[in-house]
Amino acid sequence: MTDLDDTLFRSFHKHPQGEALTRVTTATNGHHGHMNPAQQGLLSALRATGAVIPVTARSTDAFSRVHLDFGTRRAILANGAVILNGEGIAEPDWLAHTAHIGRSAEALLLDMSALISAELGSAARSWIVEEYGAPVYFCVKMNASGAEDVQSGITAAAELLASRFDLSGLQQHANGNNLSFTPTGISKREACRHLIDSIRGGSGAPLIGIGDSLTDLPFMGLCDFIMTPSGSQIADLMARMSDEDLTP
């Protein structure tokens, strides 16, 4: 069970110069996803040993523009709001469950979006991700190009929203130029738990969880083994913790 963006592939500008890259997604904003040889090798190795199930924040539409063969049509999309079955069709009961949660938070998400537009203007862009007509999470990105400007903008947006709204019913995620808020009850972890319960049975096959963000850890923790890219948010946290532990 693997995250996609910044795990199996990254935007072109996030790869070191000179790497041999293969484009594997089509992005409407031109920031297409690319795989380096190590990422291609990882996917090939995973495909050779079992089923690879994407677990991603990508919407159904954005996932349709990922040009990779995972060996299965199963997938968890939109931060867990959608579970695709073996035929690639959204599970209706799960969809009804998450749609109810999303609609309960719709007024708050709309107010948050209006505030970002009013206060940050052209400095940021924000939108509500919808699945099958129901809102499922809210996303903010900065329009700045420099890493420091992006980080300060994301921090300012998070502080602005926290100062105006009660966000206790939302899960906040921040990593790079991505700030998102998902209603509690919609999550990669809960969707993975549901899918694992329905398909794993008693086979005893090892389950591997792969991701880059701290918010991937909850679903990864359901698995037998976990894996993260070097330089990821998870790897950086582990490195800082190791340094603190080793400090005399």
Backbone as numpy.savetxt, mean C-alpha at the origin, in Angstrom:
# Nx Ny Nz CAx CAy CAz Cx Cy Cz
2.47 -13.42 0.04 1.60 -12.26 0.04 2.51 -11.04 0.04
2.46 -10.25 -1.04 3.45 -9.20 -1.18 2.86 -7.85 -1.59
3.36 -6.82 -0.94 3.10 -5.46 -1.37 3.72 -5.28 -2.76
3.32 -4.23 -3.47 3.82 -4.01 -4.82 4.75 -2.80 -4.90
4.17 -1.60 -4.81 4.96 -0.38 -4.98 6.03 -0.25 -3.91
7.24 0.02 -4.36 8.43 0.15 -3.50 8.84 -1.17 -2.86
8.22 -2.25 -3.30 8.62 -3.59 -2.86 9.04 -4.41 -4.07
8.10 -4.73 -4.96 8.45 -5.47 -6.18 8.89 -4.56 -7.30
8.48 -3.30 -7.28 8.91 -2.33 -8.28 8.85 -0.93 -7.68
9.52 0.02 -8.36 9.56 1.40 -7.91 9.49 2.33 -9.10
9.14 3.59 -8.84 9.18 4.58 -9.89 10.61 4.73 -10.40
10.75 5.16 -11.64 12.06 5.26 -12.28 13.03 6.09 -11.44
12.55 7.24 -10.92 13.45 8.15 -10.22 13.92 7.60 -8.87
13.29 6.54 -8.37 13.70 5.96 -7.09 14.81 4.93 -7.25
15.10 4.54 -8.47 16.18 3.59 -8.73 17.49 4.35 -8.91
18.60 3.77 -8.48 19.91 4.40 -8.74 20.16 4.53 -10.24
20.87 5.58 -10.62 21.21 5.76 -12.03 22.06 4.60 -12.52
21.81 4.18 -13.73 22.61 3.13 -14.35 22.06 1.73 -14.18
21.03 1.55 -13.35 20.45 0.22 -13.21 19.72 -0.19 -14.48
19.81 -1.47 -14.80 19.05 -2.00 -15.93 17.61 -2.21 -15.46
16.68 -1.48 -16.05 15.31 -1.49 -15.56 14.33 -1.98 -16.62
13.27 -2.60 -16.14 12.18 -3.05 -17.00 10.89 -2.40 -16.52
10.21 -1.69 -17.40 8.95 -1.05 -17.03 7.85 -2.10 -16.89
7.11 -2.04 -15.76 6.11 -3.08 -15.49 4.74 -2.51 -15.15
4.59 -1.19 -15.12 3.27 -0.60 -14.89 3.07 0.57 -15.84
1.83 0.97 -15.99 1.49 2.19 -16.71 0.80 3.11 -15.73
1.38 4.29 -15.51 0.82 5.26 -14.56 0.20 6.42 -15.33
-0.94 6.87 -14.87 -1.61 7.98 -15.55 -0.85 9.29 -15.41
0.03 9.38 -14.40 0.82 10.60 -14.21 2.22 10.50 -14.81
2.49 9.39 -15.48 3.79 9.22 -16.12 4.86 8.60 -15.25
4.60 8.44 -13.95 5.58 7.84 -13.05 5.41 6.32 -13.04
5.80 5.69 -14.14 5.60 4.26 -14.30 6.50 3.47 -13.35
6.05 2.28 -12.99 6.84 1.42 -12.13 7.85 0.61 -12.93
9.05 0.45 -12.36 10.12 -0.29 -13.01 10.72 -1.32 -12.04
11.14 -2.44 -12.57 11.82 -3.48 -11.78 13.29 -3.52 -12.16
14.14 -3.70 -11.14 15.55 -3.96 -11.43 15.76 -5.48 -11.49
16.96 -5.95 -11.86 17.16 -7.40 -11.97 16.90 -8.16 -10.67
17.23 -7.57 -9.52 17.00 -8.26 -8.24 15.51 -8.45 -8.00
14.72 -7.42 -8.30 13.27 -7.53 -8.11 12.67 -8.54 -9.08
13.15 -8.54 -10.31 12.68 -9.53 -11.27 13.05 -10.94 -10.81
14.27 -11.09 -10.28 14.70 -12.40 -9.80 13.87 -12.89 -8.62
13.52 -11.95 -7.74 12.69 -12.31 -6.59 11.33 -12.81 -7.05
10.68 -12.08 -7.95 9.36 -12.50 -8.41 9.45 -13.85 -9.11
10.48 -14.06 -9.91 10.65 -15.35 -10.59 10.80 -16.49 -9.59
11.59 -16.24 -8.53 11.80 -17.27 -7.51 10.51 -17.58 -6.76
9.76 -16.54 -6.44 8.49 -16.75 -5.75 7.51 -17.51 -6.63
7.45 -17.13 -7.90 6.54 -17.79 -8.84 6.90 -19.28 -8.97
8.20 -19.59 -8.89 8.64 -20.98 -9.08 8.27 -21.87 -7.91
7.99 -21.26 -6.76 7.76 -22.07 -5.56 6.34 -22.01 -5.03
5.50 -21.13 -5.57 4.14 -21.06 -5.05 3.35 -19.94 -5.69
2.19 -19.64 -5.13 1.34 -18.57 -5.62 1.80 -17.24 -5.03
1.78 -16.20 -5.83 2.15 -14.86 -5.40 0.88 -14.01 -5.38
0.48 -13.57 -4.19 -0.76 -12.82 -4.03 -0.43 -11.37 -3.71
-0.70 -10.43 -4.62 -0.47 -9.01 -4.35 -1.34 -8.51 -3.21
-0.76 -7.68 -2.35 -1.46 -7.04 -1.24 -1.09 -5.57 -1.32
-1.97 -4.74 -1.85 -1.57 -3.40 -2.27 -2.60 -2.34 -1.95
-2.12 -1.10 -1.84 -3.02 0.03 -1.70 -3.61 0.44 -3.05
-3.07 -0.11 -4.13 -3.57 0.24 -5.46 -5.06 -0.09 -5.59
-5.78 0.83 -6.23 -7.19 0.59 -6.51 -7.32 -0.49 -7.58
-8.54 -0.93 -7.81 -8.78 -1.92 -8.86 -8.30 -1.39 -10.20
-8.56 -0.11 -10.46 -8.13 0.49 -11.73 -6.61 0.53 -11.83
-5.94 1.00 -10.77 -4.47 1.10 -10.80 -3.83 -0.28 -10.90
-4.44 -1.28 -10.25 -3.90 -2.64 -10.31 -4.02 -3.21 -11.72
-5.04 -2.80 -12.45 -5.21 -3.30 -13.82 -4.09 -2.82 -14.73
-3.33 -1.81 -14.29 -2.22 -1.28 -15.08 -0.87 -1.78 -14.58
-0.89 -2.87 -13.81 0.34 -3.58 -13.43 0.50 -4.74 -14.40
1.57 -4.74 -15.17 1.75 -5.71 -16.25 2.66 -6.85 -15.83
2.25 -7.56 -14.79 3.02 -8.68 -14.29 2.11 -9.89 -14.15
2.69 -11.06 -14.35 1.98 -12.32 -14.16 2.35 -12.88 -12.79
1.39 -12.90 -11.88 1.64 -13.39 -10.53 1.34 -14.88 -10.38
0.82 -15.48 -11.42 0.52 -16.90 -11.34 -0.81 -17.20 -10.68
-1.53 -16.18 -10.29 -2.86 -16.33 -9.71 -3.62 -15.04 -9.96
-4.93 -15.12 -9.95 -5.75 -13.91 -10.12 -6.22 -13.39 -8.76
-5.84 -14.07 -7.71 -6.17 -13.58 -6.37 -5.37 -12.33 -6.06
-5.98 -11.40 -5.36 -5.27 -10.18 -4.97 -6.07 -9.47 -3.89
-5.36 -8.68 -3.10 -5.98 -7.80 -2.10 -5.65 -6.38 -2.51
-6.68 -5.58 -2.75 -6.51 -4.25 -3.33 -7.06 -3.17 -2.42
-6.68 -1.92 -2.72 -7.23 -0.74 -2.05 -7.12 -0.83 -0.53
-5.91 -1.18 -0.06 -5.66 -1.31 1.38 -6.56 -2.31 2.07
-7.00 -3.31 1.33 -7.84 -4.36 1.92 -9.32 -4.22 1.68
-9.72 -3.18 0.95 -11.15 -2.99 0.70 -11.70 -4.01 -0.29
-10.85 -4.55 -1.15 -11.27 -5.49 -2.19 -10.44 -6.75 -2.11
-11.09 -7.90 -2.18 -10.40 -9.19 -2.30 -10.86 -9.82 -3.61
-9.91 -10.07 -4.50 -10.22 -10.76 -5.75 -10.07 -12.26 -5.53
-11.03 -13.02 -6.00 -10.98 -14.47 -5.85 -10.16 -15.10 -6.97
-10.17 -16.41 -7.04 -9.36 -17.12 -8.02 -9.73 -16.83 -9.46
-10.91 -16.28 -9.67 -11.32 -15.89 -11.03 -11.08 -14.41 -11.30
-10.47 -13.71 -10.32 -10.21 -12.29 -10.49 -11.44 -11.43 -10.26
-12.43 -11.97 -9.57 -13.68 -11.25 -9.31 -13.73 -10.85 -7.84
-14.16 -9.62 -7.58 -14.25 -9.13 -6.21 -15.25 -9.95 -5.40
-14.83 -10.41 -4.22 -15.72 -11.17 -3.35 -16.86 -10.27 -2.87
-18.10 -10.58 -3.21 -19.21 -9.67 -2.92 -19.46 -9.44 -1.44
-19.35 -10.47 -0.61 -19.61 -10.29 0.82 -18.57 -9.38 1.45
-17.30 -9.56 1.09 -16.25 -8.70 1.63 -16.44 -7.26 1.14
-16.82 -7.12 -0.12 -17.04 -5.80 -0.70 -18.17 -5.08 0.03
-19.24 -5.79 0.34 -20.34 -5.19 1.08 -19.90 -4.78 2.47
-19.07 -5.59 3.10 -18.56 -5.30 4.43 -17.73 -4.03 4.45
-16.77 -3.91 3.54 -15.90 -2.73 3.53 -16.63 -1.49 3.01
-17.59 -1.68 2.11 -18.36 -0.54 1.61 -19.16 0.11 2.74
-19.72 -0.71 3.62 -20.47 -0.19 4.76 -19.55 0.64 5.66
-18.34 0.13 5.91 -17.38 0.87 6.74 -16.99 2.18 6.07
-16.72 2.12 4.78 -16.31 3.32 4.06 -17.38 4.39 4.01
-18.61 3.98 3.79 -19.70 4.96 3.71 -19.95 5.60 5.08
-19.68 4.88 6.14 -19.84 5.45 7.48 -18.84 6.59 7.72
-17.70 6.54 7.03 -16.67 7.58 7.19 -16.68 8.61 6.06
-17.64 8.50 5.16 -17.60 9.33 3.94 -17.63 10.83 4.24
-18.48 11.26 5.16 -18.58 12.70 5.46 -17.26 13.24 5.97
-16.59 12.48 6.83 -15.30 12.91 7.36 -14.25 12.98 6.25
-14.20 11.99 5.39 -13.22 11.99 4.30 -13.44 13.17 3.36
-14.69 13.49 3.09 -15.00 14.64 2.23 -14.55 15.95 2.88
-14.78 16.07 4.17 -14.34 17.28 4.88 -12.82 17.39 4.89
-12.13 16.28 5.05 -10.68 16.29 5.03 -10.15 16.72 3.66
-10.77 16.22 2.62 -10.36 16.59 1.27 -10.58 18.07 1.01
-11.72 18.59 1.47 -12.01 20.01 1.29 -11.01 20.88 2.04
-10.59 20.46 3.22 -9.63 21.23 4.00 -8.27 21.28 3.31
-7.80 20.15 2.81 -6.51 20.12 2.11 -6.55 21.04 0.90
-7.62 21.00 0.14 -7.74 21.87 -1.03 -7.75 23.34 -0.64
-8.48 23.67 0.43 -8.61 25.06 0.84 -7.33 25.62 1.45
-6.64 24.81 2.25 -5.49 25.31 3.00 -4.16 25.14 2.27
-4.01 24.07 1.50 -2.73 23.82 0.84 -2.74 24.15 -0.65
-3.91 24.26 -1.23 -4.02 24.69 -2.61 -3.19 23.86 -3.56
-2.39 24.56 -4.40 -1.60 23.88 -5.43 -0.38 23.15 -4.87
-0.10 23.32 -3.58 1.05 22.64 -2.99 0.82 21.14 -2.83
-0.45 20.73 -2.85 -0.77 19.32 -2.63 -1.90 18.89 -3.53
-2.02 17.61 -3.69 -3.18 17.03 -4.37 -3.74 15.94 -3.47
-5.03 15.81 -3.45 -5.66 14.82 -2.58 -6.88 14.26 -3.27
-7.24 13.06 -2.87 -8.42 12.43 -3.46 -8.90 11.31 -2.55
-10.16 10.95 -2.75 -10.76 9.83 -2.03 -10.79 8.63 -2.98
-10.17 7.54 -2.57 -10.19 6.33 -3.38 -11.53 5.63 -3.18
-12.18 5.32 -4.28 -13.47 4.62 -4.23 -13.35 3.27 -4.90
-14.10 2.32 -4.39 -14.20 1.00 -4.98 -15.67 0.63 -5.12
-16.09 0.40 -6.35 -17.46 0.00 -6.65 -18.46 0.99 -6.04
-18.12 2.29 -6.13 -19.02 3.35 -5.70 -18.94 3.72 -4.23
-18.10 3.04 -3.46 -17.99 3.33 -2.02 -16.60 3.91 -1.72
-16.52 4.95 -0.86 -15.22 5.48 -0.47 -14.51 4.50 0.45
-13.19 4.32 0.26 -12.48 3.36 1.09 -11.24 3.95 1.77
-10.62 5.00 1.21 -9.58 5.72 1.95 -9.28 7.05 1.29
-8.58 7.91 2.01 -8.24 9.26 1.58 -6.74 9.38 1.46
-6.26 10.01 0.38 -4.83 10.08 0.10 -4.40 11.51 -0.19
-3.22 11.88 0.30 -2.63 13.19 0.06 -1.20 13.01 -0.45
-0.83 13.75 -1.49 0.54 13.79 -1.98 0.93 15.24 -2.22
2.23 15.52 -2.06 2.75 16.86 -2.30 3.15 17.02 -3.77
3.09 18.25 -4.25 3.51 18.55 -5.61 4.96 19.02 -5.69
5.64 19.08 -4.55 7.05 19.48 -4.51 7.91 18.36 -5.11
9.12 18.73 -5.54 10.02 17.75 -6.14 11.14 17.32 -5.20
11.60 18.20 -4.32 12.67 17.86 -3.40 12.20 17.01 -2.25
13.05 16.07 -1.81 12.67 15.15 -0.74 12.34 15.88 0.55
13.14 16.90 0.89 12.89 17.63 2.14 11.58 18.39 2.08
11.29 19.01 0.92 10.03 19.75 0.77 8.83 18.81 0.83
9.00 17.64 0.23 7.93 16.63 0.28 7.67 16.21 1.72
8.73 15.89 2.45 8.58 15.42 3.82 7.95 16.48 4.71
8.41 17.74 4.58 7.84 18.81 5.40 6.38 19.05 5.03
6.05 18.91 3.75 4.67 19.10 3.32 3.75 18.01 3.85
4.22 16.76 3.80 3.43 15.64 4.32 3.20 15.81 5.81
4.24 16.22 6.52 4.12 16.43 7.96 3.13 17.55 8.26
3.20 18.64 7.50 2.28 19.77 7.70 0.84 19.36 7.41
0.64 18.56 6.37 -0.72 18.11 6.04 -1.28 17.23 7.14
-0.46 16.33 7.67 -0.91 15.46 8.75 -1.27 16.26 9.99
-0.43 17.25 10.32 -0.70 18.08 11.50 -1.95 18.93 11.30
-2.14 19.45 10.10 -3.33 20.25 9.80 -4.60 19.42 9.99
-4.62 18.23 9.44 -5.81 17.38 9.55 -6.07 16.97 11.00
-4.99 16.66 11.73 -5.16 16.27 13.14 -5.66 17.40 14.00
-5.34 18.65 13.61 -5.76 19.81 14.40 -7.23 20.15 14.19
-7.80 19.69 13.10 -9.19 20.06 12.77 -10.20 18.94 12.94
-9.74 17.69 12.91 -10.68 16.57 12.92 -10.31 15.53 13.98
-11.31 14.80 14.40 -11.09 13.62 15.24 -10.76 12.47 14.30
-9.52 12.05 14.30 -9.06 11.03 13.37 -8.94 9.66 14.05
-9.54 9.52 15.22 -9.39 8.27 15.98 -10.01 7.07 15.28
-10.93 7.31 14.36 -11.56 6.21 13.63 -10.88 5.88 12.33
-9.69 6.48 12.11 -8.95 6.26 10.87 -7.54 5.75 11.18
-7.00 4.94 10.30 -5.62 4.50 10.38 -4.77 5.39 9.48
-3.76 6.02 10.03 -2.91 6.92 9.26 -1.67 6.19 8.77
-1.31 6.48 7.54 -0.10 5.88 6.95 0.69 6.99 6.28
1.98 7.10 6.58 2.85 8.08 5.93 4.16 7.40 5.55
4.51 7.49 4.28 5.76 6.91 3.79 6.13 7.63 2.50
7.26 8.37 2.55 7.64 9.14 1.37 6.58 10.17 1.04
6.25 10.30 -0.23 5.23 11.26 -0.66 3.86 10.60 -0.68
3.50 10.05 0.43 2.20 9.39 0.53 1.67 9.50 1.95
0.54 10.16 2.10 -0.16 10.25 3.38 -1.57 9.76 3.14
-1.98 8.76 3.88 -3.33 8.22 3.66 -4.02 7.93 4.98
-5.34 7.93 4.92 -6.19 7.67 6.08 -7.26 6.67 5.65
-7.29 5.53 6.33 -8.22 4.46 6.00 -9.12 4.19 7.19
-10.44 4.11 6.99 -11.35 3.83 8.11 -10.98 2.52 8.81
-10.98 2.55 10.13 -10.70 1.35 10.91 -11.67 0.24 10.52
-11.13 -0.93 10.28 -11.94 -2.06 9.81 -11.61 -2.43 8.39
-11.07 -1.45 7.64 -10.54 -1.73 6.31 -9.03 -1.76 6.44
-8.42 -2.90 6.17 -6.97 -3.00 6.31 -6.45 -4.20 5.53
-5.19 -4.11 5.16 -4.54 -5.25 4.51 -4.57 -6.47 5.43
-4.35 -6.23 6.72 -4.30 -7.35 7.67 -5.62 -8.11 7.72
-6.73 -7.39 7.85 -8.02 -8.07 7.96 -8.37 -8.80 6.67
-8.04 -8.18 5.53 -8.31 -8.84 4.25 -7.44 -10.08 4.10
-6.16 -9.98 4.50 -5.27 -11.15 4.43 -5.75 -12.27 5.35
-6.18 -11.88 6.55 -6.68 -12.89 7.48 -7.87 -13.64 6.86
-8.79 -12.89 6.26 -9.97 -13.49 5.63 -9.55 -14.43 4.50
-8.61 -13.98 3.68 -8.19 -14.79 2.54 -7.43 -16.02 3.00
-6.54 -15.86 3.96 -5.77 -17.00 4.47 -6.71 -18.07 5.03
-7.70 -17.63 5.81 -8.65 -18.58 6.41 -9.41 -19.36 5.34
-9.65 -18.72 4.19 -10.48 -19.35 3.17 -9.70 -20.27 2.23
-8.39 -20.06 2.11 -7.66 -20.84 1.10 -6.54 -21.72 1.66
-6.06 -21.46 2.87 -4.85 -22.16 3.29 -5.11 -23.62 3.65
-6.18 -23.88 4.34 -6.47 -25.26 4.72 -5.38 -25.83 5.61
-5.12 -27.12 5.48 -4.10 -27.76 6.30 -2.87 -28.17 5.51
-2.59 -27.45 4.43 -1.49 -27.86 3.55 -0.13 -27.76 4.23
0.02 -26.82 5.17 1.31 -26.63 5.82 2.32 -25.90 4.98
1.93 -25.43 3.80 2.86 -24.69 2.95 3.24 -23.39 3.64
4.53 -23.01 3.60 4.95 -21.78 4.27 4.37 -20.55 3.60
3.99 -19.59 4.42 3.41 -18.35 3.93 4.41 -17.23 4.19
4.78 -16.50 3.15 5.78 -15.44 3.24 5.08 -14.10 3.05
5.36 -13.15 3.96 4.82 -11.80 3.85 5.93 -10.83 3.47
5.72 -10.03 2.43 6.74 -9.12 1.93 6.16 -7.71 1.84
6.88 -6.71 2.36 6.42 -5.34 2.29 7.52 -4.37 2.65
7.27 -3.08 2.40 8.29 -2.07 2.67 7.88 -1.08 3.75
6.58 -0.86 3.95 6.10 0.17 4.87 5.79 -0.40 6.25
5.87 0.47 7.25 5.52 0.03 8.60 4.08 -0.46 8.65
3.21 0.11 7.83 1.81 -0.33 7.83 1.63 -1.67 7.13
2.70 -2.20 6.51 2.63 -3.56 5.97 2.88 -4.61 7.04
3.53 -4.21 8.12 3.91 -5.18 9.16 2.73 -5.97 9.72
1.55 -5.34 9.94 0.44 -6.13 10.48 0.04 -7.31 9.60
-0.02 -7.13 8.29 -0.38 -8.28 7.45 0.80 -9.25 7.34
2.01 -8.72 7.32 3.19 -9.59 7.26 3.27 -10.48 8.49
2.79 -9.95 9.63 2.83 -10.71 10.87 1.92 -11.92 10.89
1.01 -12.03 9.93 0.15 -13.20 9.83 0.88 -14.37 9.17
2.02 -14.08 8.57 2.73 -15.07 7.78 3.79 -15.81 8.61
4.32 -16.89 8.04 5.34 -17.68 8.72 6.70 -17.00 8.68
6.97 -16.29 7.59 8.24 -15.60 7.40 7.95 -14.21 6.82
8.84 -13.25 7.09 8.65 -11.91 6.54 9.92 -11.47 5.83
9.75 -10.57 4.85 10.86 -10.10 4.03 10.61 -8.63 3.70
11.68 -7.83 3.67 11.54 -6.42 3.34 12.73 -5.97 2.51
12.55 -5.03 1.58 13.68 -4.53 0.79 14.65 -3.73 1.66
15.93 -3.78 1.34 16.89 -2.91 2.01 16.55 -1.47 1.66
16.75 -0.56 2.62 16.43 0.84 2.39 14.96 1.17 2.55
14.14 0.19 2.89 12.70 0.44 3.07 12.45 1.07 4.43
11.22 1.52 4.64 10.84 2.09 5.93 11.03 1.07 7.05
10.69 -0.18 6.79 10.86 -1.24 7.79 12.35 -1.48 8.05
13.15 -1.60 6.99 14.57 -1.85 7.15 15.27 -0.72 7.89
14.87 0.52 7.58 15.47 1.68 8.26 15.17 1.65 9.76
13.92 1.30 10.10 13.56 1.21 11.52 14.37 0.13 12.21
14.52 -1.02 11.58 15.30 -2.10 12.16 16.76 -1.68 12.37
17.30 -0.93 11.40 18.70 -0.47 11.52 18.84 0.49 12.69
17.88 1.39 12.86 17.94 2.35 13.97 17.83 1.62 15.30
16.96 0.64 15.37 16.80 -0.12 16.61 18.08 -0.90 16.93
18.73 -1.45 15.91 19.98 -2.19 16.12 21.06 -1.25 16.62
21.13 -0.05 16.04 22.14 0.91 16.47 21.94 1.30 17.93
20.65 1.49 18.31 20.37 1.86 19.69 20.72 0.73 20.64
20.42 -0.50 20.25 20.72 -1.64 21.11 22.22 -1.83 21.30
23.01 -1.47 20.27 24.45 -1.69 20.32 25.22 -0.52 20.91
24.49 0.59 21.21 25.17 1.75 21.76 25.60 1.46 23.20
26.89 1.66 23.54 27.36 1.37 24.90 26.64 2.25 25.94
